PDB file of C-alpha atoms in Angstrom:
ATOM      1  CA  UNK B   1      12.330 185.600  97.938  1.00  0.00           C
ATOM      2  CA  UNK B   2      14.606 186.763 100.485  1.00  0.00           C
ATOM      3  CA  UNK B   3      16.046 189.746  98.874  1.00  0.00           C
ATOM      4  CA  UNK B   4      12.823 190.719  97.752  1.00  0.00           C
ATOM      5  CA  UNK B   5      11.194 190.545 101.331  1.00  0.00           C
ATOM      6  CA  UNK B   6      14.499 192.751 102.863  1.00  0.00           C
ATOM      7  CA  UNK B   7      15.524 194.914 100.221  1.00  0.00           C
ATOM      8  CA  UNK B   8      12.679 195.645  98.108  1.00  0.00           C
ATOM      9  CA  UNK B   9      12.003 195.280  94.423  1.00  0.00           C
ATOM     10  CA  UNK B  10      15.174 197.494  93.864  1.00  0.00           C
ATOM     11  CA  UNK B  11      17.386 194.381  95.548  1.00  0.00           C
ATOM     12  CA  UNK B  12      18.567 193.660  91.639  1.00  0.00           C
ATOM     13  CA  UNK B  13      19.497 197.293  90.596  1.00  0.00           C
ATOM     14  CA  UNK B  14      21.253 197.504  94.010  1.00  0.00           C
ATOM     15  CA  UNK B  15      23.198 194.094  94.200  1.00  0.00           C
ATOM     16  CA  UNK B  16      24.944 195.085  90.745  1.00  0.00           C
ATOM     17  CA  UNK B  17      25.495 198.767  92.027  1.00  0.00           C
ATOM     18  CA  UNK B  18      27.035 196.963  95.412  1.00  0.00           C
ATOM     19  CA  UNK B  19      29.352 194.741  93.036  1.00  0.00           C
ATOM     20  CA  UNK B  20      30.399 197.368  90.596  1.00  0.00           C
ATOM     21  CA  UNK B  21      31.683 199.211  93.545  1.00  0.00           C
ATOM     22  CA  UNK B  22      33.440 196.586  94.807  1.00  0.00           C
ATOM     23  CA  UNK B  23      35.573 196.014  91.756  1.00  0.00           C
ATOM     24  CA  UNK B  24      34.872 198.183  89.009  1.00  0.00           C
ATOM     25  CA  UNK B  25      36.799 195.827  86.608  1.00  0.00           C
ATOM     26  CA  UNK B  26      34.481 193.057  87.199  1.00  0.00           C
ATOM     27  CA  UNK B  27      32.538 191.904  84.264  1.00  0.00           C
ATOM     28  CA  UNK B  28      29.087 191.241  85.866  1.00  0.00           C
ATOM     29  CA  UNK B  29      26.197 189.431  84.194  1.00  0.00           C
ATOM     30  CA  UNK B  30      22.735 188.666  84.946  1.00  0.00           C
ATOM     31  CA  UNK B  31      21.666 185.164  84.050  1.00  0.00           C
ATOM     32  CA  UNK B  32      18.452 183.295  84.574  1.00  0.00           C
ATOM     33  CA  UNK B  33      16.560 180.149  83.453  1.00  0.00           C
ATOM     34  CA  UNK B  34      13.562 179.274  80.914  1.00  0.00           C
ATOM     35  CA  UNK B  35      14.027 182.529  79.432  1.00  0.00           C
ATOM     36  CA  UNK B  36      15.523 181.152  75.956  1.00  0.00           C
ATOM     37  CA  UNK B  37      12.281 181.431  73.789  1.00  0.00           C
ATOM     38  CA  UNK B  38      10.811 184.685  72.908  1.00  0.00           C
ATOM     39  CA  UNK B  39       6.973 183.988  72.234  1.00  0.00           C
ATOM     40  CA  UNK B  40       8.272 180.234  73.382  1.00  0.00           C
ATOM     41  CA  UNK B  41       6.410 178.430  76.336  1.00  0.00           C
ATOM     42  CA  UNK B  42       7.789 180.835  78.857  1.00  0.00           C
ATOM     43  CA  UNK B  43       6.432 183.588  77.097  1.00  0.00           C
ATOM     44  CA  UNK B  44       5.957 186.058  80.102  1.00  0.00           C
ATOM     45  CA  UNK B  45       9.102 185.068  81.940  1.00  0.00           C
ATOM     46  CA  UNK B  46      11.460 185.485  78.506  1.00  0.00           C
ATOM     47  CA  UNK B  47       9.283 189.222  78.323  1.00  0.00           C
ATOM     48  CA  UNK B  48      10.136 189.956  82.536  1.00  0.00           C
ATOM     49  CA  UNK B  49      13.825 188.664  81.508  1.00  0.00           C
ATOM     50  CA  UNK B  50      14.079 191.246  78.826  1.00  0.00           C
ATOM     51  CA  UNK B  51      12.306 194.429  80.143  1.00  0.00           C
ATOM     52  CA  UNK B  52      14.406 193.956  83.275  1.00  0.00           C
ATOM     53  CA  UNK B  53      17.587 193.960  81.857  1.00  0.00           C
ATOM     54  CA  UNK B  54      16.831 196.714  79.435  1.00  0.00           C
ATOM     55  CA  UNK B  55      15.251 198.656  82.522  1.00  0.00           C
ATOM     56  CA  UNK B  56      18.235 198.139  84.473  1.00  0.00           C
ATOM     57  CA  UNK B  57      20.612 199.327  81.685  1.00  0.00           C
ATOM     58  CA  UNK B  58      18.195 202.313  81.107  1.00  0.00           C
ATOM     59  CA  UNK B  59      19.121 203.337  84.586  1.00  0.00           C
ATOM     60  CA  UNK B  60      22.332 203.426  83.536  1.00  0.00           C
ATOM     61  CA  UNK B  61      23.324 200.274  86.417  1.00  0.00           C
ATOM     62  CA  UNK B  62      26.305 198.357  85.336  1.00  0.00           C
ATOM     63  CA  UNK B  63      25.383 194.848  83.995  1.00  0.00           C
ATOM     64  CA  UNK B  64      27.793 194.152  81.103  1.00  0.00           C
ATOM     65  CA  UNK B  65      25.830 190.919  79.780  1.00  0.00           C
ATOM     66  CA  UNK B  66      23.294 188.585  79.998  1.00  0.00           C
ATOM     67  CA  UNK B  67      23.064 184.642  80.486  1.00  0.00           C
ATOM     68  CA  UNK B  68      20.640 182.116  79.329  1.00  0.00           C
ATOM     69  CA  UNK B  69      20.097 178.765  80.318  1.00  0.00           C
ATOM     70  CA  UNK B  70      18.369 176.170  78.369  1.00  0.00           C
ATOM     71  CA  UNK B  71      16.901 172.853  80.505  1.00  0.00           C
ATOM     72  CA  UNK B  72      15.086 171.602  77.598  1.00  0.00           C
ATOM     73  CA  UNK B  73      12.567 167.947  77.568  1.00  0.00           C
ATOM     74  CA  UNK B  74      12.810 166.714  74.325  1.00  0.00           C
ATOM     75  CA  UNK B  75       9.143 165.162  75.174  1.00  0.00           C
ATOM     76  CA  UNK B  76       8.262 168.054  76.910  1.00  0.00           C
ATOM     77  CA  UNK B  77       4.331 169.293  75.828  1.00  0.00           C
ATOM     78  CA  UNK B  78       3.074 172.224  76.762  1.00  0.00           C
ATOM     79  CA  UNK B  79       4.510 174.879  79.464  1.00  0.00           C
ATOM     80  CA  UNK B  80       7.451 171.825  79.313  1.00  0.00           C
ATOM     81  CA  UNK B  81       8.315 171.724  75.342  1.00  0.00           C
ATOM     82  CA  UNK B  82      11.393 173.203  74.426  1.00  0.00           C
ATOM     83  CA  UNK B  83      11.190 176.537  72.431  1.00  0.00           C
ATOM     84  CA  UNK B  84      12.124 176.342  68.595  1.00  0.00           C
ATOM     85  CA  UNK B  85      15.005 177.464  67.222  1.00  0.00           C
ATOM     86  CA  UNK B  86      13.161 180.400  66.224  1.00  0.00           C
ATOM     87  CA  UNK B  87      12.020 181.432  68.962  1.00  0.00           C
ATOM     88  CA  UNK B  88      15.748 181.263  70.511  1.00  0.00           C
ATOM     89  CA  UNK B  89      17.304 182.885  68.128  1.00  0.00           C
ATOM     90  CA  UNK B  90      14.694 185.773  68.574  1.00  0.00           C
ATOM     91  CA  UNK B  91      15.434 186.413  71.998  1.00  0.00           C
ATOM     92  CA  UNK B  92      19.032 186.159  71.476  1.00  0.00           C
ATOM     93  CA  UNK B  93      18.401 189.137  68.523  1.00  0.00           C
ATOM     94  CA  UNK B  94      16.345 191.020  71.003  1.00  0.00           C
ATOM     95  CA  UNK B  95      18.949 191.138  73.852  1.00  0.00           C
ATOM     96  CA  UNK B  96      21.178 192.252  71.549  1.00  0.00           C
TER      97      UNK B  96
END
């Protein structure tokens, strides 16, 4: 993307670091999509999801929660079937 192209692979860590300075009261959150399922269809994006937010809060940069959203298909098959509750409720337990 964009940010990626003109800020480097850093443009995350620094965007939160560039909002927490702006207002250091704001509660700031990362949220993405298809990331619901641990082990679900989306396997390796749920994993990237994960180790970037737990990298992120290793480096001690301020993100004070996380937000997933869920577009599911019921008659989804495949890469498109909705994760089961199981496999939500285990990537909810590993976010903490």
């Amino acid at each position: 993307n964009i940010f990626f192209r003109k800020l480097g692979p850093s443009y995350i860590e620094k965007c939160f670091r560039w909002a927490h300075q702006a207002d250091p009261d704001a509660i700031l959150l990362y949220n993405d999509n298809k990331v619901e399922g641990m082990d679900g269809p989306n396997k390796s994006k749920a994993d990237g999801f994960y180790h970037l937010l737990a990298d992120l809060l290793k480096k001690g940069v301020p993100v004070h929660g996380c937000g997933i959203q869920a577009h599911f298909n019921g008659a989804g098959v495949g890469r498109n079937r909705p994760p089961t509750p199981r496999m939500v409720k285990n990537q909810i337990h590993r976010l903490g």
